[in-house]
Structure formats: structure tokens, C-alpha cells
Short mmCIF file of N, CA and C in Angstrom, two decimals:
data_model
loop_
_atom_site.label_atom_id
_atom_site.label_comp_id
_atom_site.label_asym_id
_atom_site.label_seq_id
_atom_site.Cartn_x
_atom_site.Cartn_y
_atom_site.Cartn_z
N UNK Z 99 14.37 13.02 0.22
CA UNK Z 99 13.85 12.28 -0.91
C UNK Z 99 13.86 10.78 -0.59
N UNK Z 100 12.94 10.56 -1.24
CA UNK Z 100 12.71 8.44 -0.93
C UNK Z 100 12.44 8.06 -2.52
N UNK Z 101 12.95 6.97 -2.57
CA UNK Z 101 12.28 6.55 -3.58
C UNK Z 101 11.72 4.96 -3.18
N UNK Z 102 10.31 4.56 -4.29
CA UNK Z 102 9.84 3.24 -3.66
C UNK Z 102 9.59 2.49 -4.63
N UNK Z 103 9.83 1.24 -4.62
CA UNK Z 103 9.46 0.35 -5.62
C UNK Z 103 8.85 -0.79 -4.58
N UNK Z 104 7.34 -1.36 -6.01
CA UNK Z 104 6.00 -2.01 -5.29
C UNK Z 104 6.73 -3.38 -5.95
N UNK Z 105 6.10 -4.44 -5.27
CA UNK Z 105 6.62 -5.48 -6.07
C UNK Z 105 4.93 -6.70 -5.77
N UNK Z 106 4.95 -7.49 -6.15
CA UNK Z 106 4.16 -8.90 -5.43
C UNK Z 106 2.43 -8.88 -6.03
N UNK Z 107 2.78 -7.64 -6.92
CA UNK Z 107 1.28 -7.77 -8.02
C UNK Z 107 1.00 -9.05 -8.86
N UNK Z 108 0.14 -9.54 -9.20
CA UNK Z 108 -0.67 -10.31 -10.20
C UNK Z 108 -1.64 -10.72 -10.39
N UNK Z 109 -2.42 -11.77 -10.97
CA UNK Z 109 -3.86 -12.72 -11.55
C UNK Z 109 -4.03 -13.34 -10.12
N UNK Z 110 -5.03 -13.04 -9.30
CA UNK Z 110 -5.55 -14.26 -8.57
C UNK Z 110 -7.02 -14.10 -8.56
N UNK Z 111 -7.38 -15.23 -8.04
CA UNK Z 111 -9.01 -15.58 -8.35
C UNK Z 111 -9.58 -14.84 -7.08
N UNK Z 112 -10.72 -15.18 -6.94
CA UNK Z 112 -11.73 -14.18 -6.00
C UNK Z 112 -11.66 -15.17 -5.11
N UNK Z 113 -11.37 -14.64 -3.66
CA UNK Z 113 -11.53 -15.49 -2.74
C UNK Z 113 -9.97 -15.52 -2.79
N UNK Z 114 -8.49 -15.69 -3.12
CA UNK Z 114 -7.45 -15.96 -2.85
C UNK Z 114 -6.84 -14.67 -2.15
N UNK Z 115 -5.52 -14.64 -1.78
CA UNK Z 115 -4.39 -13.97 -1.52
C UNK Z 115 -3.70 -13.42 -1.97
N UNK Z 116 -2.82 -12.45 -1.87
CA UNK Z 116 -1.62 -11.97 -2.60
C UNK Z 116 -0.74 -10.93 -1.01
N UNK Z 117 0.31 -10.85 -1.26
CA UNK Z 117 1.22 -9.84 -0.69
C UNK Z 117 1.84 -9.34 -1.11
N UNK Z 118 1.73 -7.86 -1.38
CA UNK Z 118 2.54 -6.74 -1.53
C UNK Z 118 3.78 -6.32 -1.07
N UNK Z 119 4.54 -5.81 -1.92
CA UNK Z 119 5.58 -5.16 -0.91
C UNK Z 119 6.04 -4.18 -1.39
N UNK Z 120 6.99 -2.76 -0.51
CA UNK Z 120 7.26 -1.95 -1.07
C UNK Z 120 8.25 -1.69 -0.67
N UNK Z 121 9.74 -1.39 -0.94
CA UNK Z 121 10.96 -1.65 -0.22
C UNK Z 121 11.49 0.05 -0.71
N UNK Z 122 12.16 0.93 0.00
CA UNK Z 122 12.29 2.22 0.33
C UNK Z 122 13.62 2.25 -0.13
N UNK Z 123 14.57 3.20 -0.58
CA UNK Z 123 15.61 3.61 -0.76
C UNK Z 123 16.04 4.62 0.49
N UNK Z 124 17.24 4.90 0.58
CA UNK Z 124 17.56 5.59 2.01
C UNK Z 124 17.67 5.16 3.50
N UNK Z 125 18.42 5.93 4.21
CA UNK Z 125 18.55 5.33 5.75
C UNK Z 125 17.73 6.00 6.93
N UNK Z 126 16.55 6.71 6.31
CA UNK Z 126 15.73 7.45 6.97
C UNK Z 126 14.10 6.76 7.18
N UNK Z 127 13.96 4.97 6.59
CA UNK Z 127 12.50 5.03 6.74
C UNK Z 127 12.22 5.00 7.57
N UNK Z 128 12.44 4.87 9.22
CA UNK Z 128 11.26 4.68 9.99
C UNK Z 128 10.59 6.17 10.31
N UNK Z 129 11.51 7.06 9.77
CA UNK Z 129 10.64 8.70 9.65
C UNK Z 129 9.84 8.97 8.92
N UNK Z 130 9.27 8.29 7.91
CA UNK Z 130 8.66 8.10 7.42
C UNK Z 130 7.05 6.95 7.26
N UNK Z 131 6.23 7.91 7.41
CA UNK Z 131 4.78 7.19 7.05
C UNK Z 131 4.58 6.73 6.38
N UNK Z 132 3.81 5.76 5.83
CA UNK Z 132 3.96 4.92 4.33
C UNK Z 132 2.16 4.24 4.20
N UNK Z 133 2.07 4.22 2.96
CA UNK Z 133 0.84 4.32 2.77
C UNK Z 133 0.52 2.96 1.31
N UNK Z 134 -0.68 2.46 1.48
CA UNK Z 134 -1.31 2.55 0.09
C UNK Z 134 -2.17 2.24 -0.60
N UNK Z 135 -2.35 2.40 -1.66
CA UNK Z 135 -3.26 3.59 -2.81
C UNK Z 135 -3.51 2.69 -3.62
N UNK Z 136 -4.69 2.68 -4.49
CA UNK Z 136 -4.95 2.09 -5.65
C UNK Z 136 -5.93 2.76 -6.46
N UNK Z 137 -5.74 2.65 -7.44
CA UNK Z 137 -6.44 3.32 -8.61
C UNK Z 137 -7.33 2.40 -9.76
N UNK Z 138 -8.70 2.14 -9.58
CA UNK Z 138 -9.16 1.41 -10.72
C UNK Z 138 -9.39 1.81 -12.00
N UNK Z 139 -9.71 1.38 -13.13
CA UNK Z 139 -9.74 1.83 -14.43
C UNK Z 139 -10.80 2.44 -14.47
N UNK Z 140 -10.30 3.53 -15.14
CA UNK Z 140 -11.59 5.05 -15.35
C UNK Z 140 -12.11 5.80 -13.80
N UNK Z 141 -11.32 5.44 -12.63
CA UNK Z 141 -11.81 5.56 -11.45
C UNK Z 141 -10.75 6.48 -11.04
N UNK Z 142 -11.05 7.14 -9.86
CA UNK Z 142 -9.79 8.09 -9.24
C UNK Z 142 -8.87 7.21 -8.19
N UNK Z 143 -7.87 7.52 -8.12
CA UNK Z 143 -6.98 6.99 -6.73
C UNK Z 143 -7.40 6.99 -5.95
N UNK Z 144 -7.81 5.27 -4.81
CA UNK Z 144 -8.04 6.01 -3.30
C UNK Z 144 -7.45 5.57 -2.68
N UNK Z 145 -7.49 6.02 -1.23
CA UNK Z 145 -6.63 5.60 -0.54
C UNK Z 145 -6.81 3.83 0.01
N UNK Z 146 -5.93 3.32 0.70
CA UNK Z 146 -6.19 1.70 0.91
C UNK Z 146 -5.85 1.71 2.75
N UNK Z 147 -4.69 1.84 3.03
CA UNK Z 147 -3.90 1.43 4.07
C UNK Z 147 -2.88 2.44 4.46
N UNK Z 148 -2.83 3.07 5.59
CA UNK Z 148 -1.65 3.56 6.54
C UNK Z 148 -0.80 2.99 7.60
N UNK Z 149 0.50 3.24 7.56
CA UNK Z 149 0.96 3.01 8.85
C UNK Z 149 2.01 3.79 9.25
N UNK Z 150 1.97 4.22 10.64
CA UNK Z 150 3.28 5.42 10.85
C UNK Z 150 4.30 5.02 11.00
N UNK Z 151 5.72 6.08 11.15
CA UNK Z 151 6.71 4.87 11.10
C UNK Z 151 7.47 4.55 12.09
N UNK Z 152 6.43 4.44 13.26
CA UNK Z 152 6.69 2.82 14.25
C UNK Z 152 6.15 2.03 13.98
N UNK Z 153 5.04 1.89 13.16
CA UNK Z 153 4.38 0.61 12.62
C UNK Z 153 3.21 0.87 13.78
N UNK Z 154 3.01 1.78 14.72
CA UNK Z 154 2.14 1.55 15.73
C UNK Z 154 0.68 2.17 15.47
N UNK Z 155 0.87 3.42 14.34
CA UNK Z 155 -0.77 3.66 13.71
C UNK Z 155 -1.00 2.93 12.52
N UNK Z 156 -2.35 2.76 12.92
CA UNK Z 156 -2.60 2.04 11.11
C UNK Z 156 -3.71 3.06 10.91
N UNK Z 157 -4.08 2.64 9.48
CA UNK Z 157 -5.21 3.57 9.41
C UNK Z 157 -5.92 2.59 8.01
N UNK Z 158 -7.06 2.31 7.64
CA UNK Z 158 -7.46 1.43 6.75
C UNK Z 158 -8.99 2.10 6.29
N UNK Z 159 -9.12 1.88 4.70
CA UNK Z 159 -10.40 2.32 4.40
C UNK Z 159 -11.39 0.80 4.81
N UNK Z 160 -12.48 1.82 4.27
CA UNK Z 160 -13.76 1.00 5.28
C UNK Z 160 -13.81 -0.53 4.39
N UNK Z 161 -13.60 -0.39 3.36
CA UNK Z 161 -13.58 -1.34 2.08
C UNK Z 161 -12.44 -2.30 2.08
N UNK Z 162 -11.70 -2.57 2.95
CA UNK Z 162 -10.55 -2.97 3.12
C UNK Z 162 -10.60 -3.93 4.60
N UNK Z 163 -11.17 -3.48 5.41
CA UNK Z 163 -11.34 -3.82 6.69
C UNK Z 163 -11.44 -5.03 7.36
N UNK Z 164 -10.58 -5.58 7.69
CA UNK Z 164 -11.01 -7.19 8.15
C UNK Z 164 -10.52 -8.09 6.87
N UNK Z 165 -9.93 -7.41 5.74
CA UNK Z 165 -9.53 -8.74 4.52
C UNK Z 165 -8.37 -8.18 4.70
N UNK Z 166 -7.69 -7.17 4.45
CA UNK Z 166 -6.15 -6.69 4.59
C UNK Z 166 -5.45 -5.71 5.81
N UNK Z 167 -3.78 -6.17 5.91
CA UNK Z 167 -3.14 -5.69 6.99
C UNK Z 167 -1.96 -5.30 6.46
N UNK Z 168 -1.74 -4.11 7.02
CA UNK Z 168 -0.66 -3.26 6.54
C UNK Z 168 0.59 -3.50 7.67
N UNK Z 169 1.50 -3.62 7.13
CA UNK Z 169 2.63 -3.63 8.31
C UNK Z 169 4.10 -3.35 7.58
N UNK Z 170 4.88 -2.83 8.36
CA UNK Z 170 6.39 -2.89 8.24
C UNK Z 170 7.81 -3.79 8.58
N UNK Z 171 8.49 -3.38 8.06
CA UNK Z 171 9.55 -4.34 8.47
C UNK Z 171 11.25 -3.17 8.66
N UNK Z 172 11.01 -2.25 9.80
CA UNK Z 172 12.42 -0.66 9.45
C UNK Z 172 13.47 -1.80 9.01
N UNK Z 173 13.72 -2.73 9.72
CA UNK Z 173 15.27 -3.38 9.53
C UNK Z 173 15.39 -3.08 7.93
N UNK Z 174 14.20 -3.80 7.10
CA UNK Z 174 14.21 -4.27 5.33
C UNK Z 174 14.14 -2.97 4.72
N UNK Z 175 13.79 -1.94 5.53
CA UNK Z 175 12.96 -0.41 4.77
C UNK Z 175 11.94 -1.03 3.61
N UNK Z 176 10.81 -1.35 4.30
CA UNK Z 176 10.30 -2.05 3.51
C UNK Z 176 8.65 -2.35 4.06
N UNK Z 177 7.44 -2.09 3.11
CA UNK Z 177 5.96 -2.52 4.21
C UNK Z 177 5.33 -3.28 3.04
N UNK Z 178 4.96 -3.71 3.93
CA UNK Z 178 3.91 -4.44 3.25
C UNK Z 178 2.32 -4.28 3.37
N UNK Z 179 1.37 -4.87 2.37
CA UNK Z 179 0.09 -5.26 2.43
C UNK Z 179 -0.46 -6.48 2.03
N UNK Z 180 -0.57 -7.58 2.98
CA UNK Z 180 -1.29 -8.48 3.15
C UNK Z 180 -2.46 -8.71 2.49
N UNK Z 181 -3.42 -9.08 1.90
CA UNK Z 181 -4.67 -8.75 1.03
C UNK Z 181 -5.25 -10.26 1.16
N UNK Z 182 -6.15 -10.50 1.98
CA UNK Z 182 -6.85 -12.24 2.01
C UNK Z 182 -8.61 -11.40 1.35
N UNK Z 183 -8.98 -12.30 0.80
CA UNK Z 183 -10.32 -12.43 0.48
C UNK Z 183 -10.39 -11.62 -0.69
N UNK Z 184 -9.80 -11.58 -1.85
CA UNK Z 184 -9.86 -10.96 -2.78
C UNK Z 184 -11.28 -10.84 -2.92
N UNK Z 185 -11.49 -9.52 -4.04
CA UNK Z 185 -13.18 -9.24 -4.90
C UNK Z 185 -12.78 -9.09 -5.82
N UNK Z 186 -13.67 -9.12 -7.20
CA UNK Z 186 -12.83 -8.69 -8.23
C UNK Z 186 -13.04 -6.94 -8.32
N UNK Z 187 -13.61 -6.22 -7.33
CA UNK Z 187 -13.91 -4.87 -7.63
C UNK Z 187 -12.28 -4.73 -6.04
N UNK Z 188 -11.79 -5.39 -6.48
CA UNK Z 188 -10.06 -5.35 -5.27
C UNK Z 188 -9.31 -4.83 -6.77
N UNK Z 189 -9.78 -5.07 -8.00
CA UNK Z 189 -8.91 -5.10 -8.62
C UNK Z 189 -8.23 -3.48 -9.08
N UNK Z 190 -6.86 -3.09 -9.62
CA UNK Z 190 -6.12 -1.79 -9.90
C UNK Z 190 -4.85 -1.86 -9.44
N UNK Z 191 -4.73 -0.90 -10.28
CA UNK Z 191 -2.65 -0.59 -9.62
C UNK Z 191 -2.93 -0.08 -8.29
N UNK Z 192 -1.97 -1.00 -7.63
CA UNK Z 192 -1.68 -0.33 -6.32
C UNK Z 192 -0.88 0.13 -5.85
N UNK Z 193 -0.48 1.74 -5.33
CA UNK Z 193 0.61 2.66 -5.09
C UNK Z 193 0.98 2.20 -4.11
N UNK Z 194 2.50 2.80 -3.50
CA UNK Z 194 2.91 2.72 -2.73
C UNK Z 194 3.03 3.93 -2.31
N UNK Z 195 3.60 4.44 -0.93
CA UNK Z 195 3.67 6.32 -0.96
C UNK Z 195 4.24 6.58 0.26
N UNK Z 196 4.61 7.62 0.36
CA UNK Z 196 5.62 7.79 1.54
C UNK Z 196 5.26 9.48 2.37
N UNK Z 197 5.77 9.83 3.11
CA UNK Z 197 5.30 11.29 3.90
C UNK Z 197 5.81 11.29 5.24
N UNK Z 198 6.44 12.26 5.47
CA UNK Z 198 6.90 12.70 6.73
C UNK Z 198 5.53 12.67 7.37
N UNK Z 199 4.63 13.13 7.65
CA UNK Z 199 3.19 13.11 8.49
C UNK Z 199 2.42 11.99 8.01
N UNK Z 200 1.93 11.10 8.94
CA UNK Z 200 0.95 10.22 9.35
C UNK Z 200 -0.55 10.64 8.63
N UNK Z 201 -0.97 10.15 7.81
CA UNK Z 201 -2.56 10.52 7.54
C UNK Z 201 -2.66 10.30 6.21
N UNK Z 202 -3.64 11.02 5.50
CA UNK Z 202 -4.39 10.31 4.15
C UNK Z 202 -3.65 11.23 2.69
N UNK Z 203 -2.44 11.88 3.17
CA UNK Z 203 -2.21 12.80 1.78
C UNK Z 203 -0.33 12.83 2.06
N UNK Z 204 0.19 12.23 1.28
CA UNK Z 204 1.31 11.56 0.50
C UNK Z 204 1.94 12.47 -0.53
N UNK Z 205 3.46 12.35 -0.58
CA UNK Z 205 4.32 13.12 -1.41
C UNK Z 205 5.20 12.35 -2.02
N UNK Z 206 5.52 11.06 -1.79
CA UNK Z 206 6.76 10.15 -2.44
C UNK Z 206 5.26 8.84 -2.65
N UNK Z 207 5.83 8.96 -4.27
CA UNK Z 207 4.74 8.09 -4.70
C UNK Z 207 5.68 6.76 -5.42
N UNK Z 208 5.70 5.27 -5.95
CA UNK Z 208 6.13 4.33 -6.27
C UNK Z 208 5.36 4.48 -7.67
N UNK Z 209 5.68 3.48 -8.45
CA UNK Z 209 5.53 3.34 -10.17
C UNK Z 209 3.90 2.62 -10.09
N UNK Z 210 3.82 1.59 -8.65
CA UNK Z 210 2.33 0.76 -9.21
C UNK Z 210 3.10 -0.68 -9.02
N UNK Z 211 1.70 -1.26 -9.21
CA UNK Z 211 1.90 -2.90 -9.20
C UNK Z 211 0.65 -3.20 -9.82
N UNK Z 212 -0.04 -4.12 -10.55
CA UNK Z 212 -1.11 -4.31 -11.19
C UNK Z 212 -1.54 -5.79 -10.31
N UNK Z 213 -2.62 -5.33 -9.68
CA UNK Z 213 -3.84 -6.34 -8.92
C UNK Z 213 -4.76 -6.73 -9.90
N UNK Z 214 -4.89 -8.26 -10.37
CA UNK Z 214 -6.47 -8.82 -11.11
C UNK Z 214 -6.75 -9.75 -10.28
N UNK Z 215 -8.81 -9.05 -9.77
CA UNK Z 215 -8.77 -10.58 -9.11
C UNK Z 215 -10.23 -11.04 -10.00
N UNK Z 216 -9.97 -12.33 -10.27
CA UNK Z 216 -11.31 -13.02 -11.74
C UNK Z 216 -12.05 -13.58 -10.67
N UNK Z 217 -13.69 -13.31 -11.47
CA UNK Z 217 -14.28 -13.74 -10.87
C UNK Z 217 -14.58 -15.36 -10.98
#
């Protein structure tokens, strides 16, 4: 079991920054894959960002590509997502998520963080 809490959500304008973070409970993260997810209003969850846990796969949707970077930190149990070039269609809660296997489908999910970006 893991548990995760997202932190580093809020209001930024289009065109700014923000960084995420998601810090892990337990002495097992680097066995762990870590992922994440966002969900817009009236929209389904998709996926955002992967990384395995050497930090050495990433995996990123196409919509994401070149504005955000996913990375870890095992010492902190803890990853992050980087996010430059906001849109305001960037905007939704963004999950955090966890999984013994590397890839696009997740079993330890976090509460959310709420992303607005104004146009």
C-alpha cells in the first residue's frame, strides 16, 4: 500500500508556470511507478505523465509534450511535474498515482490538486 498526497495546485495565467508535487508514504518508492492524471470538468481522466522508478522511463501524452517534465526525487519519495506554457484547456484536478508496473493504468491514486489557467 502507498499512499500520496498532490500539493503545488493553483490560479495562473496562460503562458505562466506552476510545479507540482506528490510526496509518497512508505520506504518502498523507488518500486514504484508514478504517474499523472488529470481530469477536466464534464470530461474523463487522462492520462498526463509517467516515470518508472529509476526515474529513467518517462512516458508523456502528446498534449503535454515539450511544455511539461516529469521527474523524481527516491531520497524525498516524492515526483514531480514541472508544467511551463500553461493553456487554459491545461486546466483540471490533477492526480497523482502510483503502480508496481511502468505504463498507462495505475492502482494507488492521490486526492487531486486543482489547476486554473485564465485566459
Amino acid at each position: 500500500q502507498v499512499q500520496l498526497v498532490e500539493s503545488g495546485g493553483g490560479l495562473v495565467q496562460a503562458g505562466g508556470s506552476l510545479r507540482l508535487s506528490c510526496t509518497a508514504s512508505g520506504r518502498t518508492f523507488s518500486s514504484y511507478a508514478m504517474a499523472w492524471f488529470r481530469q477536466a470538468p464534464g470530461k474523463e481522466r487522462e492520462f498526463v505523465a509517467a516515470i518508472s522508478g529509476s526515474g529513467g522511463g518517462k512516458l508523456y501524452a502528446d498534449s503535454v509534450k515539450g511544455r511539461f517534465t516529469i521527474s523524481r526525487d527516491n531520497g524525498k519519495n516524492t515526483m514531480y511535474l514541472q508544467m511551463n506554457s500553461l493553456k487554459p484547456e491545461d486546466t483540471a484536478v490533477y492526480y497523482c498515482a502510483a503502480d508496481r508496473h511502468f505504463g498507462r493504468s495505475y492502482d494507488y491514486w492521490g486526492q487531486g490538486t486543482q489547476v486554473t489557467v485564465s485566459s
